[in-house]
Short mmCIF file of C-alpha atoms in Angstrom, two decimals:
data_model
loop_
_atom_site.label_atom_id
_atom_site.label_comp_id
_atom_site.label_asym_id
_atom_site.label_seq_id
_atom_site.Cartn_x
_atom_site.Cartn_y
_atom_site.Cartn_z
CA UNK A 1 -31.15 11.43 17.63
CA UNK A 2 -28.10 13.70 17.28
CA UNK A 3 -28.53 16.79 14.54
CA UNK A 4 -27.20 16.81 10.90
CA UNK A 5 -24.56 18.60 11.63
CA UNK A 6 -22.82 15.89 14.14
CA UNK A 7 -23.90 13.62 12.23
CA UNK A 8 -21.75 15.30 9.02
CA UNK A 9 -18.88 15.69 11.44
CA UNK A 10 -18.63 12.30 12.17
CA UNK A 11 -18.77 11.32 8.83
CA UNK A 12 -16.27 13.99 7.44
CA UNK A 13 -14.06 13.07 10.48
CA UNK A 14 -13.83 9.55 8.94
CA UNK A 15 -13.15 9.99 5.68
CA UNK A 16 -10.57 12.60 6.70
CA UNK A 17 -8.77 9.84 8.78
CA UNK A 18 -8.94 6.93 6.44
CA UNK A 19 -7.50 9.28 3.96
CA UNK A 20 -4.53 9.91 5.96
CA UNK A 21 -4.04 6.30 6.21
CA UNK A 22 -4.83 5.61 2.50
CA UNK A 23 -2.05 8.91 1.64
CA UNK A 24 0.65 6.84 3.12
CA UNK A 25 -0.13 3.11 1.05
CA UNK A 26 -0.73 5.81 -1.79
CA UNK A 27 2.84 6.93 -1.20
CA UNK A 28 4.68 3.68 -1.26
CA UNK A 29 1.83 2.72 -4.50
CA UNK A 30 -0.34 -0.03 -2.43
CA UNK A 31 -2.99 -0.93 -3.76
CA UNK A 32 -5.40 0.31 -1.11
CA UNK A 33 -4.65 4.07 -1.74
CA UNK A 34 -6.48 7.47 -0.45
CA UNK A 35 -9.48 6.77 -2.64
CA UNK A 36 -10.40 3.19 -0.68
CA UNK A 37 -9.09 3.95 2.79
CA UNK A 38 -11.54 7.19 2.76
CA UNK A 39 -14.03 5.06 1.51
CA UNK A 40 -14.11 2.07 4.09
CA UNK A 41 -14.05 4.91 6.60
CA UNK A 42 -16.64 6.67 5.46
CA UNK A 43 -18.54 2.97 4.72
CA UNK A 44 -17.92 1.68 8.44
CA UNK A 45 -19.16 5.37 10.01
CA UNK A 46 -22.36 4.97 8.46
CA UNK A 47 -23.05 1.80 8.71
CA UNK A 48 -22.31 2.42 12.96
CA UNK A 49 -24.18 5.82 12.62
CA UNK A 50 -27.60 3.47 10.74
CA UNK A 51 -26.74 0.95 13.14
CA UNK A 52 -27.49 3.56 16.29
CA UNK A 53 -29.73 5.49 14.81
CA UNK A 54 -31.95 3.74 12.04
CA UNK A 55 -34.28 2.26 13.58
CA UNK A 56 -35.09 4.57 16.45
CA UNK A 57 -38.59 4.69 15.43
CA UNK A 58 -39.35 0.81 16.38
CA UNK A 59 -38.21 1.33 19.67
CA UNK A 60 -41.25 0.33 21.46
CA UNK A 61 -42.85 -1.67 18.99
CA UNK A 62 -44.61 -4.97 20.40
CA UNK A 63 -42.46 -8.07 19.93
CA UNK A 64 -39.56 -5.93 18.41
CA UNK A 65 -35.89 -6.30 19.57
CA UNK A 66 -33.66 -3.95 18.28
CA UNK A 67 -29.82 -4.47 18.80
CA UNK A 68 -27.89 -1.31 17.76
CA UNK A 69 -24.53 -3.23 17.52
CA UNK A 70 -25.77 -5.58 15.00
CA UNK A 71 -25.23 -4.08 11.72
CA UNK A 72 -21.60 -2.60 12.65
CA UNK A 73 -20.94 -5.94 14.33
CA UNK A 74 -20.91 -7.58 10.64
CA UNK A 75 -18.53 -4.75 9.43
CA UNK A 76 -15.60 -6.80 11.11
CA UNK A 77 -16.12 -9.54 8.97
CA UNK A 78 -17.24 -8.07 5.57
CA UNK A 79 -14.36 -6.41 5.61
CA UNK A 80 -12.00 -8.81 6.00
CA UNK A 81 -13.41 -9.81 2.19
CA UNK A 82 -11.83 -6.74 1.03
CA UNK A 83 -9.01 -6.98 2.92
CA UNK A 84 -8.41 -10.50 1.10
CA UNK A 85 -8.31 -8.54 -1.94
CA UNK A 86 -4.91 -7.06 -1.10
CA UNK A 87 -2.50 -10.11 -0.53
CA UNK A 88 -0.82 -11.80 -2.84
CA UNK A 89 1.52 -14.24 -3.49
CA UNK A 90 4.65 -12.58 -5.32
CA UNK A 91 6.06 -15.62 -7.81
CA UNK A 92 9.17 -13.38 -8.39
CA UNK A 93 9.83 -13.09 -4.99
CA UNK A 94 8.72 -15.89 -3.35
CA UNK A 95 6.71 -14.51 -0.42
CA UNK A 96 3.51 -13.21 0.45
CA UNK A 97 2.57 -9.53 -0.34
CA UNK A 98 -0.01 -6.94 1.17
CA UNK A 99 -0.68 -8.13 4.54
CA UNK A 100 -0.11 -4.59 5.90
CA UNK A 101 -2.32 -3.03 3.31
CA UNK A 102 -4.93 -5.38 4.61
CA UNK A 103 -4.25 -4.55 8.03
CA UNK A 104 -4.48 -0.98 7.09
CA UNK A 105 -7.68 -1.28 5.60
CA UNK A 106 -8.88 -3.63 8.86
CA UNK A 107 -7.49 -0.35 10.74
CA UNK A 108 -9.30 1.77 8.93
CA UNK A 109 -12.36 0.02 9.58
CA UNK A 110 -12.53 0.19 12.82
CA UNK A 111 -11.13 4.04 12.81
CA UNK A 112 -14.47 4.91 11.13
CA UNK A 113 -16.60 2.86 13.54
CA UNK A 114 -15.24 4.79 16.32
CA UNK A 115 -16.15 8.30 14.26
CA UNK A 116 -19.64 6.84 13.43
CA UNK A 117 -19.64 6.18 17.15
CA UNK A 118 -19.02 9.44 18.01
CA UNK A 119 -15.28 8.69 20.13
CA UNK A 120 -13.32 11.27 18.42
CA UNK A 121 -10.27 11.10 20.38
CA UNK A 122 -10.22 7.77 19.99
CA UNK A 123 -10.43 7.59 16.26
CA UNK A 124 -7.21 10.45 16.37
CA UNK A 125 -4.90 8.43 18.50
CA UNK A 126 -5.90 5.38 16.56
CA UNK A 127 -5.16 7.00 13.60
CA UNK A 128 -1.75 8.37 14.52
CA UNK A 129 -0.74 5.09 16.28
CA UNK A 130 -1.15 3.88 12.49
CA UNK A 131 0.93 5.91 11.15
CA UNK A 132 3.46 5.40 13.47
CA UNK A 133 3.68 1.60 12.79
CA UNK A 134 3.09 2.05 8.74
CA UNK A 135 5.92 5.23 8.92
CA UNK A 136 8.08 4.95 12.29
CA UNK A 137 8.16 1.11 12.49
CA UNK A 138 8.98 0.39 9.03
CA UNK A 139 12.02 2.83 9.01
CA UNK A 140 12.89 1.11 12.38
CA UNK A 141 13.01 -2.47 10.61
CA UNK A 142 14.75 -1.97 8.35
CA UNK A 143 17.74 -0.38 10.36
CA UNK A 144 17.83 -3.58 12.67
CA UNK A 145 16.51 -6.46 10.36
CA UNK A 146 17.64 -5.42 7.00
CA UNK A 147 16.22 -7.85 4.00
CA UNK A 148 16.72 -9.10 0.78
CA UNK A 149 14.61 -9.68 -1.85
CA UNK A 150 14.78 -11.76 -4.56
CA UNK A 151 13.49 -10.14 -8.18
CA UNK A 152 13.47 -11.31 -11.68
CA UNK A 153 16.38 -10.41 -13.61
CA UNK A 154 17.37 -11.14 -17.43
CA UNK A 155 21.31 -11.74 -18.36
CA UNK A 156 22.53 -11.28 -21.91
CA UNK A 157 25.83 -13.22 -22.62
CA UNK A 158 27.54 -12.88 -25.44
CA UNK A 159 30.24 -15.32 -26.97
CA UNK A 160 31.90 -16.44 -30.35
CA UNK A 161 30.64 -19.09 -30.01
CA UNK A 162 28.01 -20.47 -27.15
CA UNK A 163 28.56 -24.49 -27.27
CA UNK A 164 27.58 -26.97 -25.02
CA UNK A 165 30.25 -26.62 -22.53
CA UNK A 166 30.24 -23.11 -22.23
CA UNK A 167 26.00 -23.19 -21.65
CA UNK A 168 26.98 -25.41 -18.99
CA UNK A 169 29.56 -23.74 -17.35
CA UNK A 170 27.44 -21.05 -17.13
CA UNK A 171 24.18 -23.04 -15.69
CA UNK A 172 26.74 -24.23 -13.12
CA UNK A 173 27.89 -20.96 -12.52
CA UNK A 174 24.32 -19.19 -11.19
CA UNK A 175 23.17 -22.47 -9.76
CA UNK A 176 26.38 -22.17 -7.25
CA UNK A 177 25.39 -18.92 -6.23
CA UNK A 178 21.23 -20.22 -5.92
CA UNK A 179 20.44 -17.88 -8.97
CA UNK A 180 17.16 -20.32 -10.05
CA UNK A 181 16.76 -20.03 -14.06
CA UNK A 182 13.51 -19.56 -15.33
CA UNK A 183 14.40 -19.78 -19.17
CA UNK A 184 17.32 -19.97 -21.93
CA UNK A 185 17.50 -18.36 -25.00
CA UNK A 186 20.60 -18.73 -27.72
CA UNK A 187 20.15 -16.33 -29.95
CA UNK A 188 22.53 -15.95 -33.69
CA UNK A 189 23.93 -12.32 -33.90
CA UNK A 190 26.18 -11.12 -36.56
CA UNK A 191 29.27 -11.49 -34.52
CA UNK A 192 28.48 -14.54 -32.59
CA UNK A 193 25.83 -16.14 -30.48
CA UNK A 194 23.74 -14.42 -27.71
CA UNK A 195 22.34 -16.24 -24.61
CA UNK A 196 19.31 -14.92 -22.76
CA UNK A 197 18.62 -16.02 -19.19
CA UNK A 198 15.59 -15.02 -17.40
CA UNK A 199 16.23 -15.44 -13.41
CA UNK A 200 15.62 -15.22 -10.37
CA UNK A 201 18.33 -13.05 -8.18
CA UNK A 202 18.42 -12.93 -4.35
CA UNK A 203 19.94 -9.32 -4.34
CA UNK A 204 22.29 -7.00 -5.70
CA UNK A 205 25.47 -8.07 -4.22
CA UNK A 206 24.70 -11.89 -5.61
CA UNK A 207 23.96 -9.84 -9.25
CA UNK A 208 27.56 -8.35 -9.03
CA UNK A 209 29.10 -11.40 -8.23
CA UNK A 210 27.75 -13.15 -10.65
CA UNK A 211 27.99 -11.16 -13.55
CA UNK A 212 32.20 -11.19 -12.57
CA UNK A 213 32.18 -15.01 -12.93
CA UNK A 214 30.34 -14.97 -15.90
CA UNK A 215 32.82 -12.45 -17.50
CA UNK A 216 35.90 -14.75 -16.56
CA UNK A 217 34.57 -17.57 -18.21
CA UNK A 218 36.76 -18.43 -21.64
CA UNK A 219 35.04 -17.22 -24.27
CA UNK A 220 32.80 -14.85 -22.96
CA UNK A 221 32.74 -11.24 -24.23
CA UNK A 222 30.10 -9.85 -22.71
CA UNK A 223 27.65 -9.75 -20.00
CA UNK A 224 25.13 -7.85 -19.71
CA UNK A 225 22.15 -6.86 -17.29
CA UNK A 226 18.87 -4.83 -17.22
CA UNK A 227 19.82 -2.21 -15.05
CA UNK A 228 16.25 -0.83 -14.87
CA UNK A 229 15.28 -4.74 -13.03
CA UNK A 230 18.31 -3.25 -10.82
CA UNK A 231 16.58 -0.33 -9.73
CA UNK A 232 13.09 -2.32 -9.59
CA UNK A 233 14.79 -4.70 -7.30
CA UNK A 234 15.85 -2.12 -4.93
CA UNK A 235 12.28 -0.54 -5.18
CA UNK A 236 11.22 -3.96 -4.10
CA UNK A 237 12.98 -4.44 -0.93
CA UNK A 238 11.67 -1.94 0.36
CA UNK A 239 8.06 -2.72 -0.12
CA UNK A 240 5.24 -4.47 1.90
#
């Protein structure tokens, strides 16, 4: 049995790690942050360090088998329940969110394991080989395969008069460009009619486009859009 004070290493070791990890989702605002990453470290170390150590005093016991890799066995599974917790499905954007969080928190796991286990250097390379993929990698993918992310957007168009044929020249108008319209909403002002469209935008570029073909159209005076979904949907293609 190793003294209190290794065994507080270890354990401060871990939580150290997994909140270097959880600093870096925390930075980007994952939902596994410094608070949770620390905490499956910590979690995983001491479940390894009971695991090892626990039940040291039924060694010898008649009809007694003791397997020290038991308990910290069942911490690659339990937390994969956790890990669950973190994807998503983004509607907006049509793909699935979080899987590196939950990696990250898998990671994090087993970084903790390894300090409850006593391999130090092992739990600091692992840790900095993270952040190398969560940091180096990311900045790396996105110079050679750039994305783009479709986000919710909401176009105000405003006309004399918003009949029929002008509401449909402007449906055919997005739907050329694949802008999918969630809703429509005419709307009397003082000076006219206003038309509301809630929609789905692939990027920026489509956005601009768009919002130049909307203006040409007769009749049209105005066209506007929220430029704070603009600077969400930027946010968003950057995020994982």
């Amino acid at each position: 049995m190793y003294s209190f004070l290794t065994i507080l290493l270890r354990l401060g070791l871990a939580v150290f790690l997994g909140a270097l990890i959880g600093f870096e989702r925390e930075s980007r605002e994952h939902a596994a942050g410094m608070r949770t990453n620390a905490l499956v470290s910590l979690g995983s170390c001491l479940f390894t360090i009971i695991s090892a150590f626990g039940f040291l005093d039924f060694l010898g016991t008649p009809h007694v088998q003791i397997d020290p890799t038991r308990i910290a066995s069942y911490i690659v599974a339990g937390i994969g329940f956790l890990g669950a917790g973190t994807i998503f499905l983004s509607r907006d954007q049509n793909r699935v969110k979080g899987l590196t969080t939950a990696a990250t928190v898998w990671l994090v796991a087993a970084i903790g394991m390894a300090c409850g286990a006593g391999l130090f250097a092992v739990a600091v390379v692992a840790t900095a080989l993270g952040l190398i993929v969560l940091i180096v990698l990311r900045l790396l993918e996105r110079l050679v395969l750039p994305r783009q992310t479709a986000t919710t957007q909401r176009l105000q168009i405003e006309a004399a008069s918003m009949g029929g044929q002008l509401i449909g020249q402007v449906y055919d108008t997005l739907m050329h460009v694949d802008i999918h319209i969630k809703t429509l909403d005419l709307r009397s002002e003082q000076e006219g009619e206003m038309l509301q469209i809630i929609c789905t935008i692939p990027d920026t570029a489509t956005l601009a486009k768009v919002v130049d073909q909307l203006r040409a159209l007769p009749g049209v005076r105005t066209v506007q859009a929220n430029l704070q979904d603009i600077d969400k949907m930027n946010e968003a293609s950057n995020g994982e």
